């Protein structure tokens, strides 16, 4: 009889222990899956943000070059303005996605700095009527956008890859 009780108690202890370890393993697996999903969503949001900022930068550059060369009299100026505004809206939308997912105020500030630099490309225009601006200044401001975006991507990559940073090729 004692042997039977020992077997029953041993079975119950074994089953309970097995159940506890399975629950711990399940929690760990679920946590890992959630963190991997968040990491993948962050990478998507960060790359989309970079793409949209560069598209807005391109639209700004084309529009401002045309404004510097021809003023508002350019035949396609209104279409260029509409394209620039569309790209700006997409960049802001991508920024808000970054803001929702990043969870790091420093990364959010770096993203905002890239947005602001793109908007500030208007500083290439001079005078009250903004005609006859400086193309070299426009190029410098465009490069500033790229530099700020690179800073954002460096920080975002470190976060997304868990401190590994970007790997340099070549």
GROMACS .gro file of N, CA and C in nm:
model
  510
    1UNK      N    1   0.081  -0.118   0.000
    1UNK     CA    2   0.000   0.000   0.000
    1UNK      C    3   0.087   0.126   0.000
    2UNK      N    4   0.193   0.128   0.079
    2UNK     CA    5   0.281   0.243   0.085
    2UNK      C    6   0.344   0.268  -0.050
    3UNK      N    7   0.378   0.165  -0.119
    3UNK     CA    8   0.438   0.179  -0.251
    3UNK      C    9   0.339   0.244  -0.347
    4UNK      N   10   0.214   0.210  -0.337
    4UNK     CA   11   0.112   0.270  -0.423
    4UNK      C   12   0.097   0.419  -0.395
    5UNK      N   13   0.097   0.455  -0.266
    5UNK     CA   14   0.088   0.597  -0.230
    5UNK      C   15   0.210   0.674  -0.277
    6UNK      N   16   0.324   0.617  -0.264
    6UNK     CA   17   0.446   0.683  -0.312
    6UNK      C   18   0.439   0.702  -0.462
    7UNK      N   19   0.387   0.604  -0.533
    7UNK     CA   20   0.374   0.615  -0.679
    7UNK      C   21   0.273   0.724  -0.716
    8UNK      N   22   0.162   0.730  -0.644
    8UNK     CA   23   0.060   0.831  -0.672
    8UNK      C   24   0.115   0.970  -0.643
    9UNK      N   25   0.177   0.988  -0.528
    9UNK     CA   26   0.234   1.119  -0.492
    9UNK      C   27   0.344   1.157  -0.590
   10UNK      N   28   0.427   1.062  -0.627
   10UNK     CA   29   0.533   1.089  -0.724
   10UNK      C   30   0.478   1.130  -0.859
   11UNK      N   31   0.371   1.065  -0.900
   11UNK     CA   32   0.306   1.099  -1.027
   11UNK      C   33   0.248   1.240  -1.021
   12UNK      N   34   0.182   1.272  -0.910
   12UNK     CA   35   0.123   1.406  -0.894
   12UNK      C   36   0.232   1.513  -0.893
   13UNK      N   37   0.339   1.489  -0.820
   13UNK     CA   38   0.450   1.585  -0.815
   13UNK      C   39   0.514   1.598  -0.953
   14UNK      N   40   0.533   1.489  -1.021
   14UNK     CA   41   0.592   1.492  -1.156
   14UNK      C   42   0.504   1.567  -1.254
   15UNK      N   43   0.374   1.541  -1.248
   15UNK     CA   44   0.281   1.609  -1.339
   15UNK      C   45   0.276   1.759  -1.308
   16UNK      N   46   0.274   1.793  -1.179
   16UNK     CA   47   0.270   1.935  -1.140
   16UNK      C   48   0.397   2.007  -1.183
   17UNK      N   49   0.509   1.945  -1.161
   17UNK     CA   50   0.637   2.005  -1.200
   17UNK      C   51   0.643   2.021  -1.351
   18UNK      N   52   0.601   1.919  -1.422
   18UNK     CA   53   0.600   1.926  -1.568
   18UNK      C   54   0.508   2.038  -1.615
   19UNK      N   55   0.391   2.051  -1.552
   19UNK     CA   56   0.297   2.157  -1.587
   19UNK      C   57   0.360   2.295  -1.564
   20UNK      N   58   0.425   2.314  -1.451
   20UNK     CA   59   0.488   2.444  -1.421
   20UNK      C   60   0.598   2.477  -1.522
   21UNK      N   61   0.680   2.381  -1.555
   21UNK     CA   62   0.787   2.407  -1.653
   21UNK      C   63   0.729   2.436  -1.792
   22UNK      N   64   0.623   2.366  -1.828
   22UNK     CA   65   0.559   2.393  -1.957
   22UNK      C   66   0.500   2.534  -1.961
   23UNK      N   67   0.440   2.578  -1.851
   23UNK     CA   68   0.386   2.714  -1.844
   23UNK      C   69   0.497   2.818  -1.855
   24UNK      N   70   0.607   2.795  -1.786
   24UNK     CA   71   0.720   2.888  -1.795
   24UNK      C   72   0.774   2.894  -1.937
   25UNK      N   73   0.787   2.778  -1.999
   25UNK     CA   74   0.836   2.773  -2.137
   25UNK      C   75   0.740   2.843  -2.231
   26UNK      N   76   0.610   2.822  -2.212
   26UNK     CA   77   0.509   2.887  -2.295
   26UNK      C   78   0.515   3.039  -2.279
   27UNK      N   79   0.525   3.087  -2.156
   27UNK     CA   80   0.535   3.232  -2.133
   27UNK      C   81   0.659   3.290  -2.201
   28UNK      N   82   0.769   3.220  -2.186
   28UNK     CA   83   0.894   3.266  -2.247
   28UNK      C   84   0.881   3.269  -2.399
   29UNK      N   85   0.822   3.166  -2.456
   29UNK     CA   86   0.803   3.159  -2.601
   29UNK      C   87   0.710   3.269  -2.649
   30UNK      N   88   0.600   3.290  -2.578
   30UNK     CA   89   0.506   3.397  -2.615
   30UNK      C   90   0.572   3.534  -2.605
   31UNK      N   91   0.649   3.555  -2.500
   31UNK     CA   92   0.720   3.683  -2.484
   31UNK      C   93   0.820   3.705  -2.596
   32UNK      N   94   0.890   3.600  -2.634
   32UNK     CA   95   0.986   3.612  -2.744
   32UNK      C   96   0.914   3.643  -2.874
   33UNK      N   97   0.801   3.575  -2.898
   33UNK     CA   98   0.724   3.599  -3.021
   33UNK      C   99   0.673   3.743  -3.026
   34UNK      N  100   0.625   3.793  -2.912
   34UNK     CA  101   0.578   3.932  -2.908
   34UNK      C  102   0.692   4.030  -2.934
   35UNK      N  103   0.807   4.006  -2.873
   35UNK     CA  104   0.919   4.098  -2.894
   35UNK      C  105   0.970   4.091  -3.037
   36UNK      N  106   0.967   3.974  -3.098
   36UNK     CA  107   1.008   3.962  -3.239
   36UNK      C  108   0.910   4.034  -3.331
   37UNK      N  109   0.781   4.023  -3.299
   37UNK     CA  110   0.680   4.091  -3.380
   37UNK      C  111   0.697   4.243  -3.367
   38UNK      N  112   0.720   4.292  -3.246
   38UNK     CA  113   0.742   4.435  -3.226
   38UNK      C  114   0.868   4.480  -3.300
   39UNK      N  115   0.974   4.401  -3.292
   39UNK     CA  116   1.098   4.435  -3.361
   39UNK      C  117   1.074   4.445  -3.512
   40UNK      N  118   1.002   4.349  -3.568
   40UNK     CA  119   0.974   4.351  -3.712
   40UNK      C  120   0.888   4.472  -3.749
   41UNK      N  121   0.790   4.504  -3.666
   41UNK     CA  122   0.706   4.621  -3.694
   41UNK      C  123   0.786   4.750  -3.684
   42UNK      N  124   0.878   4.756  -3.588
   42UNK     CA  125   0.964   4.875  -3.576
   42UNK      C  126   1.051   4.891  -3.700
   43UNK      N  127   1.112   4.782  -3.743
   43UNK     CA  128   1.198   4.789  -3.861
   43UNK      C  129   1.118   4.836  -3.982
   44UNK      N  130   0.998   4.783  -3.999
   44UNK     CA  131   0.912   4.828  -4.110
   44UNK      C  132   0.879   4.977  -4.097
   45UNK      N  133   0.844   5.020  -3.977
   45UNK     CA  134   0.808   5.161  -3.956
   45UNK      C  135   0.929   5.252  -3.979
   46UNK      N  136   1.045   5.211  -3.931
   46UNK     CA  137   1.165   5.294  -3.946
   46UNK      C  138   1.206   5.305  -4.093
   47UNK      N  139   1.199   5.193  -4.165
   47UNK     CA  140   1.238   5.198  -4.306
   47UNK      C  141   1.136   5.276  -4.388
   48UNK      N  142   1.007   5.262  -4.355
   48UNK     CA  143   0.905   5.340  -4.425
   48UNK      C  144   0.924   5.489  -4.398
   49UNK      N  145   0.956   5.524  -4.274
   49UNK     CA  146   0.979   5.664  -4.240
   49UNK      C  147   1.095   5.720  -4.321
   50UNK      N  148   1.205   5.646  -4.327
   50UNK     CA  149   1.321   5.693  -4.403
   50UNK      C  150   1.285   5.711  -4.550
   51UNK      N  151   1.210   5.617  -4.604
   51UNK     CA  152   1.168   5.627  -4.745
   51UNK      C  153   1.082   5.751  -4.768
   52UNK      N  154   0.986   5.775  -4.680
   52UNK     CA  155   0.894   5.888  -4.699
   52UNK      C  156   0.964   6.022  -4.680
   53UNK      N  157   1.058   6.030  -4.587
   53UNK     CA  158   1.133   6.155  -4.570
   53UNK      C  159   1.218   6.182  -4.694
   54UNK      N  160   1.281   6.079  -4.748
   54UNK     CA  161   1.363   6.100  -4.867
   54UNK      C  162   1.277   6.135  -4.989
   55UNK      N  163   1.158   6.079  -4.998
   55UNK     CA  164   1.067   6.117  -5.107
   55UNK      C  165   1.024   6.262  -5.093
   56UNK      N  166   0.996   6.305  -4.969
   56UNK     CA  167   0.958   6.444  -4.947
   56UNK      C  168   1.075   6.536  -4.978
   57UNK      N  169   1.195   6.494  -4.938
   57UNK     CA  170   1.316   6.572  -4.968
   57UNK      C  171   1.333   6.589  -5.119
   58UNK      N  172   1.312   6.480  -5.193
   58UNK     CA  173   1.324   6.486  -5.338
   58UNK      C  174   1.220   6.582  -5.397
   59UNK      N  175   1.096   6.571  -5.350
   59UNK     CA  176   0.989   6.659  -5.400
   59UNK      C  177   1.019   6.805  -5.365
   60UNK      N  178   1.070   6.828  -5.245
   60UNK     CA  179   1.107   6.964  -5.204
   60UNK      C  180   1.220   7.017  -5.294
   61UNK      N  181   1.319   6.933  -5.320
   61UNK     CA  182   1.432   6.976  -5.402
   61UNK      C  183   1.386   7.015  -5.542
   62UNK      N  184   1.305   6.931  -5.603
   62UNK     CA  185   1.256   6.961  -5.738
   62UNK      C  186   1.174   7.089  -5.737
   63UNK      N  187   1.083   7.099  -5.642
   63UNK     CA  188   0.996   7.218  -5.634
   63UNK      C  189   1.078   7.344  -5.610
   64UNK      N  190   1.172   7.339  -5.517
   64UNK     CA  191   1.250   7.458  -5.483
   64UNK      C  192   1.348   7.495  -5.594
   65UNK      N  193   1.406   7.397  -5.660
   65UNK     CA  194   1.493   7.428  -5.774
   65UNK      C  195   1.413   7.502  -5.882
   66UNK      N  196   1.293   7.452  -5.909
   66UNK     CA  197   1.209   7.518  -6.008
   66UNK      C  198   1.174   7.659  -5.963
   67UNK      N  199   1.148   7.674  -5.834
   67UNK     CA  200   1.114   7.807  -5.781
   67UNK      C  201   1.233   7.901  -5.791
   68UNK      N  202   1.354   7.849  -5.762
   68UNK     CA  203   1.475   7.931  -5.771
   68UNK      C  204   1.499   7.974  -5.915
   69UNK      N  205   1.479   7.882  -6.008
   69UNK     CA  206   1.508   7.911  -6.149
   69UNK      C  207   1.399   7.996  -6.216
   70UNK      N  208   1.273   7.964  -6.192
   70UNK     CA  209   1.165   8.027  -6.268
   70UNK      C  210   1.063   8.102  -6.183
   71UNK      N  211   1.075   8.094  -6.052
   71UNK     CA  212   0.973   8.157  -5.968
   71UNK      C  213   0.842   8.081  -5.976
   72UNK      N  214   0.737   8.142  -5.930
   72UNK     CA  215   0.605   8.077  -5.933
   72UNK      C  216   0.549   8.069  -6.074
   73UNK      N  217   0.617   8.133  -6.169
   73UNK     CA  218   0.567   8.136  -6.307
   73UNK      C  219   0.586   8.004  -6.380
   74UNK      N  220   0.660   7.911  -6.324
   74UNK     CA  221   0.682   7.783  -6.390
   74UNK      C  222   0.548   7.715  -6.418
   75UNK      N  223   0.537   7.657  -6.537
   75UNK     CA  224   0.411   7.594  -6.578
   75UNK      C  225   0.366   7.484  -6.483
   76UNK      N  226   0.461   7.408  -6.433
   76UNK     CA  227   0.426   7.293  -6.350
   76UNK      C  228   0.440   7.321  -6.200
   77UNK      N  229   0.452   7.447  -6.161
   77UNK     CA  230   0.475   7.479  -6.020
   77UNK      C  231   0.362   7.429  -5.930
   78UNK      N  232   0.238   7.446  -5.971
   78UNK     CA  233   0.126   7.402  -5.888
   78UNK      C  234   0.126   7.250  -5.870
   79UNK      N  235   0.160   7.178  -5.975
   79UNK     CA  236   0.167   7.032  -5.965
   79UNK      C  237   0.282   6.990  -5.874
   80UNK      N  238   0.395   7.060  -5.884
   80UNK     CA  239   0.509   7.030  -5.797
   80UNK      C  240   0.474   7.060  -5.651
   81UNK      N  241   0.402   7.168  -5.628
   81UNK     CA  242   0.361   7.202  -5.493
   81UNK      C  243   0.267   7.095  -5.437
   82UNK      N  244   0.173   7.050  -5.517
   82UNK     CA  245   0.080   6.946  -5.473
   82UNK      C  246   0.155   6.816  -5.441
   83UNK      N  247   0.252   6.781  -5.524
   83UNK     CA  248   0.332   6.661  -5.499
   83UNK      C  249   0.411   6.674  -5.369
   84UNK      N  250   0.471   6.789  -5.348
   84UNK     CA  251   0.547   6.813  -5.225
   84UNK      C  252   0.456   6.802  -5.102
   85UNK      N  253   0.338   6.858  -5.111
   85UNK     CA  254   0.244   6.851  -4.999
   85UNK      C  255   0.198   6.708  -4.974
   86UNK      N  256   0.179   6.632  -5.079
   86UNK     CA  257   0.141   6.491  -5.065
   86UNK      C  258   0.253   6.411  -4.997
   87UNK      N  259   0.376   6.437  -5.038
   87UNK     CA  260   0.490   6.370  -4.978
   87UNK      C  261   0.507   6.410  -4.831
   88UNK      N  262   0.481   6.537  -4.802
   88UNK     CA  263   0.489   6.584  -4.663
   88UNK      C  264   0.387   6.509  -4.577
   89UNK      N  265   0.266   6.495  -4.625
   89UNK     CA  266   0.162   6.424  -4.550
   89UNK      C  267   0.203   6.278  -4.526
   90UNK      N  268   0.263   6.215  -4.625
   90UNK     CA  269   0.307   6.076  -4.609
   90UNK      C  270   0.422   6.066  -4.509
   91UNK      N  271   0.512   6.164  -4.511
   91UNK     CA  272   0.623   6.163  -4.415
   91UNK      C  273   0.571   6.179  -4.273
   92UNK      N  274   0.476   6.270  -4.253
   92UNK     CA  275   0.419   6.287  -4.119
   92UNK      C  276   0.345   6.162  -4.075
   93UNK      N  277   0.274   6.099  -4.164
   93UNK     CA  278   0.204   5.975  -4.131
   93UNK      C  279   0.303   5.867  -4.086
   94UNK      N  280   0.413   5.856  -4.159
   94UNK     CA  281   0.517   5.758  -4.122
   94UNK      C  282   0.581   5.796  -3.988
   95UNK      N  283   0.596   5.926  -3.962
   95UNK     CA  284   0.650   5.971  -3.833
   95UNK      C  285   0.560   5.925  -3.719
   96UNK      N  286   0.429   5.940  -3.736
   96UNK     CA  287   0.338   5.900  -3.629
   96UNK      C  288   0.341   5.749  -3.605
   97UNK      N  289   0.366   5.673  -3.709
   97UNK     CA  290   0.381   5.529  -3.691
   97UNK      C  291   0.508   5.500  -3.609
   98UNK      N  292   0.616   5.571  -3.639
   98UNK     CA  293   0.740   5.558  -3.561
   98UNK      C  294   0.712   5.593  -3.416
   99UNK      N  295   0.643   5.703  -3.396
   99UNK     CA  296   0.613   5.751  -3.260
   99UNK      C  297   0.533   5.646  -3.182
  100UNK      N  298   0.440   5.580  -3.246
  100UNK     CA  299   0.359   5.478  -3.180
  100UNK      C  300   0.441   5.355  -3.141
  101UNK      N  301   0.539   5.321  -3.223
  101UNK     CA  302   0.610   5.194  -3.203
  101UNK      C  303   0.744   5.205  -3.132
  102UNK      N  304   0.809   5.321  -3.138
  102UNK     CA  305   0.949   5.325  -3.093
  102UNK      C  306   0.965   5.315  -2.942
  103UNK      N  307   0.882   5.384  -2.865
  103UNK     CA  308   0.894   5.375  -2.719
  103UNK      C  309   1.018   5.440  -2.664
  104UNK      N  310   1.088   5.519  -2.743
  104UNK     CA  311   1.211   5.585  -2.699
  104UNK      C  312   1.205   5.732  -2.741
  105UNK      N  313   1.196   5.823  -2.642
  105UNK     CA  314   1.187   5.965  -2.676
  105UNK      C  315   1.306   6.017  -2.758
  106UNK      N  316   1.423   5.961  -2.737
  106UNK     CA  317   1.541   6.006  -2.812
  106UNK      C  318   1.527   5.972  -2.961
  107UNK      N  319   1.479   5.854  -2.991
  107UNK     CA  320   1.458   5.814  -3.130
  107UNK      C  321   1.347   5.899  -3.192
  108UNK      N  322   1.243   5.923  -3.116
  108UNK     CA  323   1.134   6.008  -3.164
  108UNK      C  324   1.185   6.148  -3.198
  109UNK      N  325   1.272   6.203  -3.114
  109UNK     CA  326   1.328   6.337  -3.139
  109UNK      C  327   1.416   6.337  -3.264
  110UNK      N  328   1.492   6.231  -3.285
  110UNK     CA  329   1.575   6.222  -3.405
  110UNK      C  330   1.488   6.215  -3.531
  111UNK      N  331   1.377   6.144  -3.523
  111UNK     CA  332   1.285   6.138  -3.637
  111UNK      C  333   1.224   6.276  -3.663
  112UNK      N  334   1.186   6.344  -3.556
  112UNK     CA  335   1.129   6.477  -3.570
  112UNK      C  336   1.231   6.575  -3.629
  113UNK      N  337   1.357   6.560  -3.592
  113UNK     CA  338   1.462   6.646  -3.647
  113UNK      C  339   1.475   6.627  -3.798
  114UNK      N  340   1.459   6.505  -3.845
  114UNK     CA  341   1.465   6.480  -3.990
  114UNK      C  342   1.347   6.545  -4.061
  115UNK      N  343   1.229   6.536  -3.999
  115UNK     CA  344   1.110   6.601  -4.056
  115UNK      C  345   1.131   6.753  -4.062
  116UNK      N  346   1.179   6.809  -3.952
  116UNK     CA  347   1.199   6.954  -3.946
  116UNK      C  348   1.303   7.001  -4.047
  117UNK      N  349   1.409   6.923  -4.063
  117UNK     CA  350   1.512   6.961  -4.161
  117UNK      C  351   1.455   6.962  -4.302
  118UNK      N  352   1.367   6.869  -4.331
  118UNK     CA  353   1.305   6.866  -4.464
  118UNK      C  354   1.217   6.989  -4.484
  119UNK      N  355   1.143   7.023  -4.382
  119UNK     CA  356   1.058   7.143  -4.392
  119UNK      C  357   1.144   7.269  -4.406
  120UNK      N  358   1.257   7.273  -4.339
  120UNK     CA  359   1.343   7.391  -4.339
  120UNK      C  360   1.420   7.410  -4.469
  121UNK      N  361   1.402   7.321  -4.564
  121UNK     CA  362   1.467   7.340  -4.694
  121UNK      C  363   1.423   7.470  -4.760
  122UNK      N  364   1.311   7.525  -4.714
  122UNK     CA  365   1.263   7.653  -4.767
  122UNK      C  366   1.361   7.766  -4.739
  123UNK      N  367   1.451   7.748  -4.644
  123UNK     CA  368   1.549   7.852  -4.613
  123UNK      C  369   1.642   7.880  -4.731
  124UNK      N  370   1.642   7.793  -4.831
  124UNK     CA  371   1.726   7.815  -4.949
  124UNK      C  372   1.674   7.932  -5.032
  125UNK      N  373   1.550   7.968  -5.009
  125UNK     CA  374   1.492   8.080  -5.083
  125UNK      C  375   1.523   8.209  -5.007
  126UNK      N  376   1.548   8.315  -5.080
  126UNK     CA  377   1.577   8.441  -5.012
  126UNK      C  378   1.483   8.550  -5.059
  127UNK      N  379   1.477   8.656  -4.985
  127UNK     CA  380   1.393   8.770  -5.021
  127UNK      C  381   1.248   8.745  -4.985
  128UNK      N  382   1.173   8.850  -4.985
  128UNK     CA  383   1.032   8.839  -4.947
  128UNK      C  384   0.951   8.759  -5.047
  129UNK      N  385   0.986   8.768  -5.175
  129UNK     CA  386   0.909   8.694  -5.274
  129UNK      C  387   0.964   8.553  -5.296
  130UNK      N  388   1.073   8.519  -5.230
  130UNK     CA  389   1.133   8.386  -5.232
  130UNK      C  390   1.177   8.341  -5.370
  131UNK      N  391   1.205   8.434  -5.459
  131UNK     CA  392   1.254   8.401  -5.592
  131UNK      C  393   1.403   8.429  -5.595
  132UNK      N  394   1.477   8.348  -5.666
  132UNK     CA  395   1.620   8.371  -5.681
  132UNK      C  396   1.702   8.317  -5.565
  133UNK      N  397   1.654   8.213  -5.502
  133UNK     CA  398   1.726   8.154  -5.390
  133UNK      C  399   1.857   8.090  -5.435
  134UNK      N  400   1.924   8.034  -5.342
  134UNK     CA  401   2.058   7.981  -5.363
  134UNK      C  402   2.053   7.829  -5.381
  135UNK      N  403   2.097   7.781  -5.498
  135UNK     CA  404   2.096   7.636  -5.524
  135UNK      C  405   2.195   7.564  -5.433
  136UNK      N  406   2.310   7.627  -5.408
  136UNK     CA  407   2.408   7.563  -5.321
  136UNK      C  408   2.351   7.547  -5.180
  137UNK      N  409   2.280   7.649  -5.133
  137UNK     CA  410   2.216   7.641  -5.000
  137UNK      C  411   2.111   7.530  -5.000
  138UNK      N  412   2.038   7.516  -5.107
  138UNK     CA  413   1.939   7.409  -5.118
  138UNK      C  414   2.007   7.272  -5.108
  139UNK      N  415   2.120   7.256  -5.176
  139UNK     CA  416   2.194   7.130  -5.168
  139UNK      C  417   2.243   7.103  -5.026
  140UNK      N  418   2.291   7.208  -4.958
  140UNK     CA  419   2.338   7.194  -4.819
  140UNK      C  420   2.223   7.151  -4.728
  141UNK      N  421   2.108   7.214  -4.746
  141UNK     CA  422   1.993   7.179  -4.663
  141UNK      C  423   1.943   7.038  -4.694
  142UNK      N  424   1.951   6.998  -4.819
  142UNK     CA  425   1.915   6.861  -4.855
  142UNK      C  426   2.010   6.760  -4.791
  143UNK      N  427   2.137   6.796  -4.785
  143UNK     CA  428   2.235   6.709  -4.719
  143UNK      C  429   2.209   6.702  -4.568
  144UNK      N  430   2.166   6.813  -4.510
  144UNK     CA  431   2.131   6.815  -4.367
  144UNK      C  432   2.017   6.716  -4.339
  145UNK      N  433   1.921   6.709  -4.428
  145UNK     CA  434   1.812   6.612  -4.412
  145UNK      C  435   1.870   6.471  -4.409
  146UNK      N  436   1.958   6.442  -4.502
  146UNK     CA  437   2.020   6.309  -4.507
  146UNK      C  438   2.099   6.279  -4.379
  147UNK      N  439   2.173   6.377  -4.330
  147UNK     CA  440   2.251   6.356  -4.207
  147UNK      C  441   2.160   6.329  -4.087
  148UNK      N  442   2.053   6.406  -4.075
  148UNK     CA  443   1.960   6.385  -3.963
  148UNK      C  444   1.890   6.250  -3.976
  149UNK      N  445   1.858   6.212  -4.096
  149UNK     CA  446   1.795   6.082  -4.117
  149UNK      C  447   1.892   5.970  -4.084
  150UNK      N  448   2.019   5.987  -4.118
  150UNK     CA  449   2.121   5.887  -4.082
  150UNK      C  450   2.133   5.873  -3.931
  151UNK      N  451   2.129   5.985  -3.858
  151UNK     CA  452   2.135   5.978  -3.711
  151UNK      C  453   2.015   5.901  -3.656
  152UNK      N  454   1.899   5.931  -3.711
  152UNK     CA  455   1.779   5.858  -3.670
  152UNK      C  456   1.796   5.708  -3.696
  153UNK      N  457   1.842   5.674  -3.816
  153UNK     CA  458   1.855   5.532  -3.852
  153UNK      C  459   1.959   5.461  -3.766
  154UNK      N  460   2.067   5.530  -3.731
  154UNK     CA  461   2.167   5.468  -3.643
  154UNK      C  462   2.105   5.430  -3.509
  155UNK      N  463   2.033   5.524  -3.447
  155UNK     CA  464   1.971   5.497  -3.317
  155UNK      C  465   1.860   5.393  -3.329
  156UNK      N  466   1.780   5.403  -3.433
  156UNK     CA  467   1.670   5.309  -3.452
  156UNK      C  468   1.721   5.168  -3.478
  157UNK      N  469   1.830   5.157  -3.551
  157UNK     CA  470   1.887   5.026  -3.580
  157UNK      C  471   1.943   4.961  -3.454
  158UNK      N  472   2.009   5.041  -3.371
  158UNK     CA  473   2.060   4.987  -3.245
  158UNK      C  474   1.944   4.933  -3.161
  159UNK      N  475   1.835   5.009  -3.156
  159UNK     CA  476   1.718   4.962  -3.080
  159UNK      C  477   1.659   4.835  -3.142
  160UNK      N  478   1.640   4.836  -3.272
  160UNK     CA  479   1.574   4.723  -3.338
  160UNK      C  480   1.658   4.597  -3.336
  161UNK      N  481   1.789   4.612  -3.340
  161UNK     CA  482   1.876   4.494  -3.342
  161UNK      C  483   1.933   4.462  -3.204
  162UNK      N  484   1.883   4.528  -3.103
  162UNK     CA  485   1.925   4.496  -2.967
  162UNK      C  486   2.068   4.532  -2.936
  163UNK      N  487   2.114   4.646  -2.984
  163UNK     CA  488   2.248   4.692  -2.952
  163UNK      C  489   2.355   4.649  -3.050
  164UNK      N  490   2.317   4.576  -3.155
  164UNK     CA  491   2.417   4.530  -3.250
  164UNK      C  492   2.458   4.639  -3.348
  165UNK      N  493   2.371   4.737  -3.370
  165UNK     CA  494   2.402   4.845  -3.463
  165UNK      C  495   2.398   4.800  -3.607
  166UNK      N  496   2.422   4.896  -3.696
  166UNK     CA  497   2.422   4.863  -3.838
  166UNK      C  498   2.555   4.802  -3.876
  167UNK      N  499   2.548   4.702  -3.960
  167UNK     CA  500   2.670   4.641  -4.012
  167UNK      C  501   2.712   4.715  -4.136
  168UNK      N  502   2.836   4.750  -4.142
  168UNK     CA  503   2.890   4.819  -4.259
  168UNK      C  504   2.937   4.716  -4.359
  169UNK      N  505   2.899   4.737  -4.484
  169UNK     CA  506   2.943   4.648  -4.591
  169UNK      C  507   3.062   4.709  -4.661
  170UNK      N  508   3.152   4.626  -4.709
  170UNK     CA  509   3.261   4.677  -4.789
  170UNK      C  510   3.380   4.691  -4.715
   0.00000   0.00000   0.00000
